[in-house]
Coordinates of C-alpha atoms and ligand atoms in Angstrom, one line a residue:
M1 CA -13.6 8.3 22.2
A2 CA -11.2 9.0 19.4
S3 CA -11.3 12.5 19.1
E4 CA -9.2 14.9 16.8
G5 CA -6.9 16.1 19.0
D6 CA -5.7 12.4 19.1
S7 CA -4.5 11.4 15.9
R8 CA -2.1 9.2 15.6
I9 CA -3.6 5.6 14.7
K10 CA -3.0 3.8 16.9
V11 CA -1.4 -0.1 16.2
A12 CA -1.5 -3.2 18.4
I13 CA 0.4 -7.0 18.2
R14 CA -1.1 -10.0 18.8
V15 CA 0.9 -12.9 18.8
R16 CA -1.0 -15.9 18.4
R17 CA -0.2 -19.8 19.7
L18 CA 1.0 -21.9 18.1
N19 CA -0.9 -23.9 16.1
I20 CA -1.0 -28.0 15.6
K21 CA 1.2 -27.8 12.8
E22 CA 4.0 -26.1 14.6
E23 CA 3.3 -28.3 17.5
A24 CA 3.6 -31.4 15.5
R25 CA 7.5 -29.7 13.7
N26 CA 8.4 -28.9 17.4
K27 CA 8.9 -25.3 16.4
S28 CA 10.2 -22.5 18.8
V29 CA 8.6 -19.4 20.0
Q30 CA 10.6 -16.9 18.8
W31 CA 9.5 -13.8 20.8
K32 CA 8.7 -13.1 24.1
L33 CA 6.9 -9.6 25.4
S34 CA 6.4 -8.1 28.1
E35 CA 3.2 -4.7 28.3
N36 CA 3.8 -4.0 24.9
K37 CA 6.9 -3.8 24.2
L38 CA 7.9 -7.3 22.5
W39 CA 10.8 -8.4 21.9
Q40 CA 12.7 -11.4 20.0
I41 CA 14.4 -14.9 21.3
D42 CA 16.8 -17.7 21.8
P43 CA 14.7 -20.0 22.0
R44 CA 17.2 -22.4 24.0
T45 CA 18.3 -19.8 25.5
K46 CA 15.8 -17.6 26.2
Q47 CA 18.7 -14.6 25.6
K48 CA 16.8 -11.1 24.1
V49 CA 18.5 -11.3 20.5
S50 CA 16.8 -8.6 18.6
Q51 CA 16.2 -4.8 19.3
V52 CA 13.5 -4.3 21.8
Y53 CA 10.1 -3.0 19.9
T54 CA 7.0 -1.0 21.4
F55 CA 3.7 0.2 20.5
D56 CA 1.0 1.3 21.3
Y57 CA -0.5 -2.8 22.6
V58 CA 1.2 -6.4 22.6
F59 CA -1.7 -9.2 23.2
G60 CA 0.2 -12.3 24.0
M61 CA -1.2 -15.3 22.5
S62 CA -4.0 -16.8 25.9
A63 CA -5.7 -13.0 24.5
Q64 CA -8.7 -12.8 24.5
S65 CA -10.1 -11.4 20.7
K66 CA -12.4 -8.9 23.8
E67 CA -10.2 -7.5 25.2
I68 CA -8.3 -6.1 21.8
Y69 CA -11.9 -5.1 21.0
E70 CA -12.1 -3.0 23.5
A71 CA -8.8 -1.4 23.9
L72 CA -8.1 -0.2 20.0
A73 CA -11.9 -0.5 17.9
E74 CA -14.4 0.3 20.6
P75 CA -13.4 4.0 21.0
I76 CA -12.9 4.7 17.2
I77 CA -16.8 2.9 17.1
E78 CA -18.0 5.4 20.0
S79 CA -16.4 7.5 17.5
C80 CA -17.9 6.9 14.4
L81 CA -21.3 7.2 15.9
Q82 CA -19.8 11.7 16.9
G83 CA -19.4 11.8 12.7
F84 CA -15.9 10.8 13.0
N85 CA -15.1 7.7 10.0
G86 CA -13.2 5.0 11.4
T87 CA -10.8 2.1 9.8
I88 CA -9.4 -0.6 11.2
F89 CA -7.4 -3.3 9.5
A90 CA -5.6 -6.6 10.2
Y91 CA -2.4 -6.7 9.0
G92 CA -0.7 -9.8 8.8
Q93 CA 1.5 -13.0 7.3
T94 CA -0.2 -15.6 5.9
S95 CA -2.4 -18.3 8.4
S96 CA -1.0 -15.0 11.7
G97 CA -4.7 -14.8 12.5
K98 CA -5.8 -12.3 10.5
T99 CA -9.8 -13.4 9.3
Y100 CA -9.5 -14.7 13.0
T101 CA -9.1 -12.3 14.6
M102 CA -11.8 -9.3 12.5
M103 CA -13.9 -11.8 11.4
G104 CA -14.4 -14.4 15.2
E105 CA -15.1 -18.5 15.1
K106 CA -17.4 -20.5 16.6
D107 CA -15.6 -20.2 20.1
E108 CA -14.5 -16.0 19.6
E109 CA -17.0 -13.3 17.8
G110 CA -14.7 -11.5 16.7
I111 CA -13.5 -7.0 15.8
I112 CA -16.3 -7.1 13.0
P113 CA -19.7 -8.5 14.8
M114 CA -18.4 -7.0 18.5
S115 CA -18.3 -3.6 16.3
V116 CA -21.8 -4.3 14.5
N117 CA -23.8 -5.1 18.3
H118 CA -20.6 -2.1 19.2
I119 CA -23.3 0.6 17.8
F120 CA -26.8 -0.9 17.7
K121 CA -25.9 -1.0 21.2
V122 CA -25.4 3.0 21.3
V123 CA -28.0 3.4 19.0
E124 CA -31.0 2.4 20.6
S125 CA -28.8 4.2 24.1
I126 CA -29.8 7.9 21.8
P127 CA -32.5 8.2 21.0
T128 CA -32.1 12.3 20.8
R129 CA -30.7 11.3 17.6
E130 CA -32.8 9.5 14.8
F131 CA -29.5 6.7 12.5
L132 CA -29.3 4.9 9.9
I133 CA -26.2 2.8 8.6
R134 CA -25.8 1.4 6.1
V135 CA -24.2 -1.6 4.5
A136 CA -21.6 -2.7 1.8
Y137 CA -19.1 -5.1 0.9
M138 CA -16.1 -5.4 -1.0
E139 CA -12.8 -7.3 -1.8
I140 CA -10.5 -6.8 -3.9
Y141 CA -8.8 -10.2 -5.5
N142 CA -6.2 -10.3 -8.2
E143 CA -6.1 -5.6 -8.4
Q144 CA -10.0 -6.6 -9.4
I145 CA -12.5 -5.0 -6.7
H146 CA -15.4 -7.1 -6.3
D147 CA -19.1 -5.8 -5.2
L148 CA -19.6 -8.9 -2.7
L149 CA -23.1 -8.3 -2.5
E150 CA -23.7 -7.9 -6.2
P151 CA -21.0 -11.2 -7.7
K152 CA -22.2 -9.2 -11.3
N153 CA -20.1 -5.6 -10.1
S154 CA -17.8 -7.2 -10.4
N155 CA -13.9 -5.2 -12.3
L156 CA -15.0 -2.3 -10.5
K157 CA -13.5 1.2 -11.6
I158 CA -12.4 3.6 -8.1
H159 CA -14.2 7.3 -9.3
E160 CA -13.2 10.3 -6.6
D161 CA -15.6 13.3 -5.8
S162 CA -14.9 16.4 -6.9
S163 CA -12.5 16.9 -2.7
G164 CA -9.8 14.0 -4.5
Q165 CA -11.5 11.2 -2.9
A166 CA -11.6 8.2 -4.2
Y167 CA -15.1 6.0 -4.3
V168 CA -16.0 3.2 -5.7
T169 CA -19.9 2.1 -6.7
L170 CA -21.2 -1.0 -4.5
K171 CA -25.0 -2.3 -3.9
E172 CA -25.3 -0.6 0.1
E173 CA -28.2 -2.6 2.2
I174 CA -29.9 -1.0 5.2
A175 CA -29.9 -2.9 8.4
D176 CA -31.5 -2.6 11.5
T177 CA -30.7 -4.9 14.1
P178 CA -27.5 -6.1 14.2
E179 CA -28.6 -9.4 13.1
K180 CA -29.3 -7.8 9.7
V181 CA -26.0 -6.8 9.2
I182 CA -24.5 -10.3 9.9
A183 CA -26.4 -11.8 7.4
V184 CA -25.0 -9.8 5.0
M185 CA -22.3 -10.6 6.0
K186 CA -22.3 -13.8 5.8
K187 CA -23.8 -13.1 2.8
G188 CA -20.6 -11.4 1.7
E189 CA -18.6 -14.2 3.1
K190 CA -19.9 -16.8 0.7
M191 CA -18.3 -15.0 -2.6
R192 CA -14.8 -14.5 -0.8
R193 CA -12.4 -16.4 -2.5
F194 CA -11.0 -18.4 -0.6
G195 CA -7.1 -21.1 -1.9
V196 CA -5.1 -24.0 -0.5
T197 CA -1.6 -23.9 0.5
D198 CA 0.5 -25.4 2.1
I199 CA 1.0 -22.6 5.3
N200 CA -2.9 -22.3 6.0
E201 CA -5.7 -25.3 4.4
R202 CA -8.4 -21.9 4.3
S203 CA -5.9 -19.3 3.6
S204 CA -8.3 -16.0 2.3
R205 CA -6.8 -14.3 -1.2
S206 CA -8.1 -11.1 -1.5
H207 CA -8.4 -8.1 0.7
T208 CA -11.9 -7.8 2.3
I209 CA -13.6 -4.2 2.5
F210 CA -16.4 -4.7 4.7
R211 CA -18.3 -1.1 4.7
I212 CA -20.7 0.6 7.3
V213 CA -21.7 4.1 6.6
I214 CA -23.1 6.0 9.8
E215 CA -26.1 8.5 9.5
S216 CA -27.7 10.9 12.6
R217 CA -29.4 14.3 12.9
K218 CA -31.1 14.9 15.6
K219 CA -34.9 14.7 16.3
Q220 CA -37.2 16.7 18.9
M221 CA -41.1 17.6 19.0
N222 CA -41.9 19.6 18.4
D223 CA -43.1 23.1 19.9
S224 CA -47.1 21.4 21.5
F225 CA -44.6 17.9 22.0
E226 CA -46.7 16.2 18.6
E227 CA -45.0 15.3 16.5
F228 CA -40.5 15.3 15.7
T229 CA -38.8 17.4 14.5
W230 CA -35.0 17.1 12.1
D231 CA -31.9 18.9 13.1
D232 CA -30.6 20.2 9.2
S233 CA -27.9 18.7 9.6
V234 CA -26.0 15.6 8.5
Q235 CA -23.0 13.1 10.2
I236 CA -22.4 10.9 7.3
S237 CA -19.9 8.3 9.6
V238 CA -17.4 5.8 6.7
L239 CA -15.8 2.9 8.6
N240 CA -14.0 0.9 6.7
L241 CA -12.9 -2.6 8.8
V242 CA -10.2 -4.5 6.7
D243 CA -9.6 -8.0 5.6
L244 CA -5.8 -8.0 4.3
A245 CA -4.9 -10.4 2.4
G246 CA -1.3 -12.1 4.1
S247 CA 1.8 -11.9 2.9
E248 CA 3.8 -15.4 1.9
R249 CA 6.4 -16.2 0.9
V250 CA 6.6 -17.6 -2.9
M251 CA 8.9 -20.4 -1.4
Q252 CA 7.4 -21.1 1.8
T253 CA 4.0 -22.3 0.3
K254 CA 4.4 -24.2 -3.2
A255 CA 2.4 -22.5 -5.1
T256 CA 1.7 -22.1 -8.4
G257 CA -0.5 -21.8 -10.8
D258 CA -3.8 -19.4 -10.1
R259 CA -1.9 -19.9 -6.3
F260 CA 0.7 -17.6 -7.4
K261 CA 0.0 -15.6 -9.6
E262 CA -3.3 -14.3 -6.7
G263 CA 0.6 -14.4 -4.2
C264 CA 2.5 -12.5 -6.8
A265 CA -0.5 -9.7 -7.2
I266 CA -1.3 -10.2 -3.0
N267 CA 2.5 -9.1 -2.6
K268 CA 2.5 -6.9 -4.8
S269 CA -0.6 -5.2 -3.0
L270 CA 0.9 -5.0 0.4
F271 CA 5.3 -4.1 -1.4
Y272 CA 2.5 -0.5 -2.3
L273 CA 0.5 -0.7 1.3
G274 CA 3.9 -0.9 3.1
N275 CA 5.6 1.9 0.7
V276 CA 2.7 4.1 1.2
I277 CA 3.0 3.4 4.7
S278 CA 6.8 4.3 4.9
Q279 CA 6.5 7.7 3.0
L280 CA 4.0 8.6 5.1
S281 CA 6.1 7.4 8.8
E282 CA 9.0 10.0 7.0
G283 CA 6.4 13.3 7.2
S284 CA 7.6 16.5 5.5
G285 CA 5.3 16.1 3.2
Q286 CA 6.7 14.2 1.2
Y287 CA 4.6 13.0 -2.5
V288 CA 2.8 9.8 -1.6
N289 CA 2.7 6.6 -4.0
F290 CA -1.1 6.0 -3.1
R291 CA -1.4 5.5 -7.0
D292 CA 0.4 1.9 -6.8
S293 CA -2.6 0.2 -6.6
K294 CA -5.9 -0.4 -6.0
L295 CA -5.3 -0.8 -2.9
T296 CA -3.7 1.8 -1.1
R297 CA -6.1 4.3 -2.6
I298 CA -9.4 3.2 -1.4
L299 CA -7.4 3.4 2.1
R300 CA -5.9 7.0 1.4
T301 CA -9.0 8.4 3.9
S302 CA -7.9 5.8 6.5
L303 CA -3.8 6.5 5.7
G304 CA -2.6 10.3 7.2
G305 CA -6.3 11.0 5.8
N306 CA -9.7 11.6 8.0
A307 CA -10.5 9.3 10.1
H308 CA -9.1 7.7 12.9
T309 CA -7.2 4.2 12.3
A310 CA -6.2 1.5 14.4
I311 CA -4.1 -1.7 12.2
I312 CA -4.1 -5.1 14.6
C313 CA -0.9 -7.1 12.9
T314 CA -0.8 -9.9 13.9
I315 CA 2.3 -12.4 14.1
T316 CA 3.0 -16.3 13.9
P317 CA 5.4 -16.2 17.4
A318 CA 7.3 -19.7 15.2
S319 CA 8.0 -17.6 12.6
V320 CA 10.7 -15.0 12.7
E321 CA 11.3 -13.0 8.9
E322 CA 7.6 -12.5 7.8
T323 CA 7.6 -10.9 12.4
I324 CA 10.6 -8.9 11.7
S325 CA 9.1 -7.5 8.6
T326 CA 5.3 -7.1 10.4
L327 CA 7.1 -5.1 12.9
S328 CA 8.7 -3.2 10.6
F329 CA 5.6 -2.0 8.8
A330 CA 3.5 -1.9 12.2
S331 CA 6.3 0.6 13.5
R332 CA 6.1 2.7 10.7
A333 CA 2.7 3.3 11.0
I334 CA 2.1 3.6 14.6
C335 CA 4.5 7.2 13.9
I336 CA 1.5 8.2 11.4
K337 CA -0.5 11.4 11.9
N338 CA -4.1 11.5 10.3
E339 CA -6.9 14.5 10.1
P340 CA -9.7 12.6 11.5
H341 CA -13.4 15.7 12.3
V342 CA -16.3 15.7 12.3
N343 CA -18.1 14.6 9.0
E344 CA -21.1 17.5 8.8
I345 CA -22.7 17.9 6.1
I346 CA -25.9 20.6 5.1
S347 CA -25.2 20.8 1.2
N348 CA -29.0 19.6 -0.5
E349 CA -27.3 17.3 -1.9
S350 CA -26.6 15.8 0.4
L351 CA -29.3 16.6 2.6
M352 CA -31.7 14.9 -0.3
R353 CA -30.1 11.8 -0.5
G354 CA -30.5 11.2 3.2
H355 CA -34.0 12.1 3.1
A356 CA -34.0 9.3 0.3
A357 CA -32.1 7.2 2.3
I358 CA -34.2 7.8 5.3
V359 CA -37.8 6.7 3.0
K360 CA -36.0 4.0 2.3
K361 CA -35.8 3.3 6.4
L362 CA -39.3 3.6 6.0
E363 CA -40.4 1.6 3.1
M364 CA -38.8 -1.6 4.9
E365 CA -40.0 -0.4 8.7
L366 CA -43.3 -0.8 7.2
E367 CA -42.6 -4.2 4.7
K368 CA -42.5 -6.0 8.5
A369 CA -44.7 -4.1 9.8
R370 CA -46.9 -6.1 7.1
K371 CA -45.6 -9.4 7.5
E372 CA -45.9 -8.5 11.6
I373 CA -50.0 -8.1 11.5
D374 CA -51.5 -11.1 12.8
S375 CA -52.5 -13.0 9.2
S376 CA -55.8 -14.2 10.8
S377 CA -57.0 -11.0 11.8
M378 CA -55.7 -9.6 8.3
K379 CA -58.1 -11.9 6.4
R380 CA -60.6 -11.6 8.1
E381 CA -60.7 -7.9 7.8
L382 CA -60.0 -8.5 3.3
E383 CA -62.5 -10.9 2.8
Q384 CA -65.1 -8.2 4.3
K385 CA -63.6 -5.3 2.1
E386 CA -63.8 -7.7 -0.9
K387 CA -67.5 -8.5 0.2
I388 CA -68.2 -5.1 0.5
I389 CA -65.6 -4.4 -3.5
S390 CA -67.8 -6.8 -5.3
R391 CA -71.4 -5.3 -3.7
L392 CA -70.2 -2.4 -4.8
K393 CA -69.1 -2.8 -8.9
G394 CA -72.8 -4.9 -8.1
W395 CA -74.9 -1.4 -7.7
I396 CA -72.4 0.3 -10.4
Q397 CA -72.6 -3.0 -12.6
R398 CA -76.2 -2.2 -12.0
D399 CA -77.0 1.3 -12.6
K400 CA -75.2 1.5 -15.5
V401 CA -77.3 -0.8 -17.8
Q402 CA -80.3 1.6 -16.3
V403 CA -78.5 4.0 -17.6
N404 CA -77.4 3.0 -20.8
S405 CA -80.9 1.4 -22.0
P406 CA -82.3 4.2 -23.9
Q407 CA -86.2 4.1 -21.6
N408 CA -83.7 5.1 -18.8
I409 CA -82.3 7.8 -20.5
S410 CA -84.6 10.7 -19.6
R411 CA -84.6 9.9 -16.3
S412 CA -80.5 9.8 -15.4
Q413 CA -81.1 13.4 -16.9
R414 CA -83.4 13.4 -14.2
R415 CA -81.5 11.8 -11.4
K416 CA -78.9 14.9 -11.9
T417 CA -81.8 17.1 -9.9
W418 CA -83.4 14.4 -7.8
A419 CA -80.8 12.3 -6.5
A420 CA -79.7 13.8 -3.7
S421 CA -80.9 11.9 -0.9
D422 CA -79.3 8.3 -2.7
F423 CA -76.3 10.2 -2.9
K424 CA -76.6 11.3 1.0
R425 CA -77.2 7.4 1.4
M426 CA -74.3 6.4 -0.5
A427 CA -71.4 8.9 1.3
N428 CA -73.7 7.2 5.0
C429 CA -72.2 4.3 3.9
F430 CA -69.1 4.8 2.9
R431 CA -69.0 6.0 6.2
V432 CA -69.8 3.2 7.7
N433 CA -67.4 1.8 4.9
D434 CA -64.3 3.1 7.1
Q435 CA -65.4 0.6 10.2
S436 CA -65.4 -2.0 8.3
S437 CA -68.9 -3.0 7.6
I438 CA -71.1 -3.7 4.5
P439 CA -72.9 -1.3 3.2
E440 CA -76.7 -0.9 2.8
D441 CA -77.5 -0.1 -1.6
P442 CA -79.5 3.3 -0.6
K443 CA -81.9 2.2 -2.8
E444 CA -83.3 -1.0 -1.3
N445 CA -83.6 1.0 2.8
Ligands
LIG1 P1 -4.6 -15.3 8.2 O1 -5.9 -15.2 7.9 O2 -3.9 -14.7 8.7 O3 -4.3 -15.9 7.3 P2 -6.8 -16.8 10.1 O4 -6.9 -16.0 10.1 O5 -7.2 -17.3 9.0 O6 -5.0 -16.3 9.6 O7 -5.5 -17.8 10.7 C1 -4.9 -19.0 10.8 C2 -5.8 -20.1 11.6 O8 -5.1 -19.9 12.9 C3 -6.9 -20.5 12.1 O9 -7.6 -22.3 11.7 C4 -7.2 -20.0 13.1 O10 -8.8 -20.9 13.2 C5 -6.3 -19.8 14.1 N1 -6.0 -19.0 14.8 C6 -5.3 -17.8 14.4 N2 -5.5 -17.2 15.6 C7 -5.7 -17.2 16.3 C8 -5.7 -17.6 17.5 N3 -5.8 -16.1 18.4 N4 -6.1 -18.9 19.5 C9 -6.2 -19.8 18.0 N5 -6.4 -19.5 16.4 C10 -6.6 -19.1 16.1
LIG2 MG1 -7.8 -14.5 6.4

């Protein structure tokens, strides 16, 4: 598990296979790797022609996403479950495998679904804590923020809390199973913007951030072992799973019109991200231009701040220029130190928020339980109850008519003193009601 002392941003490189198009064009593999190192080669002589780049991990063409998950992502997920913030993001040129790595495809599960499954596995294995999981999904498209779970929430503003931390108000869904989280993610995915470019036919044109908020608190039995009591402090951690749009050269994509405009916005925000990474890697407390773009404002905590961060840089083995640019970005990112700490909140406001969320969760559980109750037994019970109600209504109606008729007024006044036994019988009927049997009319006895 990542800890407070282990705070440097972790960086891995993933080299994808040559794709069909590249093979058809007889493209050569320009990069060679060994262990956690990578260098450019002359494809004919296989000789090294560049510096050697060193990272935390370098994954070759045959590596599975699972290996990347275990090496890089799992420690971050584990630390999130201990109250730290975490961020995992994929960076690289268009078509290098960012979405494949983060989301996965039919043949291979991605980092996001693996993370979600792991979170719930750990949650189930800790009976001494109560967890609440909330998810939200946003995209940054042409420098505008949209809520992927609530399409009418578009062009959202970034706010800042009292500590200067940036946040966006998004629709959140509470999830109690990994399946629910994945379903929410898929629902959001459908709202994502894709375009057709020459490089990648399903190239994503926006940056997306899938946010998982994990709240937890310690629970224990009270002294009489009858009910749970909860610890006052609530741990809250935010996990950002980011799939960036890819950098691209307009010449190469032959983009025009809207695609050209999107490309410019994507390149601009990636340029600002590169700038921030560069400034942070130089350290020495210099001013960092987080405010230049929405992406860097939102990722502020993840870059040099209160979070554990891992970056997976995906590269295309046939590219040289773009790969060198990605490796320079990665080489700078690996120097950045974050300052993660456990987020434990005991203020009234946060606790109240925690309670509200737990009430919401309980409501969901109740709703689920309602649906699960065997419908036929429920129907029978309802019919029984309806009979009871109509019988009671009948008595009330009859009594009303009797009470309202002038000849009964004096009788109803007398009833105040002499009807005690009737009420006693009526009370008995209601006791019988609890067991769902039809009460007898007290007057019939
Ligand atoms: P990006 O998100 O970086 O633009 P994608 O993830 O969409 O790129 O990948 C582009 C194409 O390459 C997709 O068709 C995807 O299936 C394929 N691909 C990417 N990485 C791999 C990989 N590691 N193994 C197999 N296919 C891959
Ligand atoms: Mg993509």
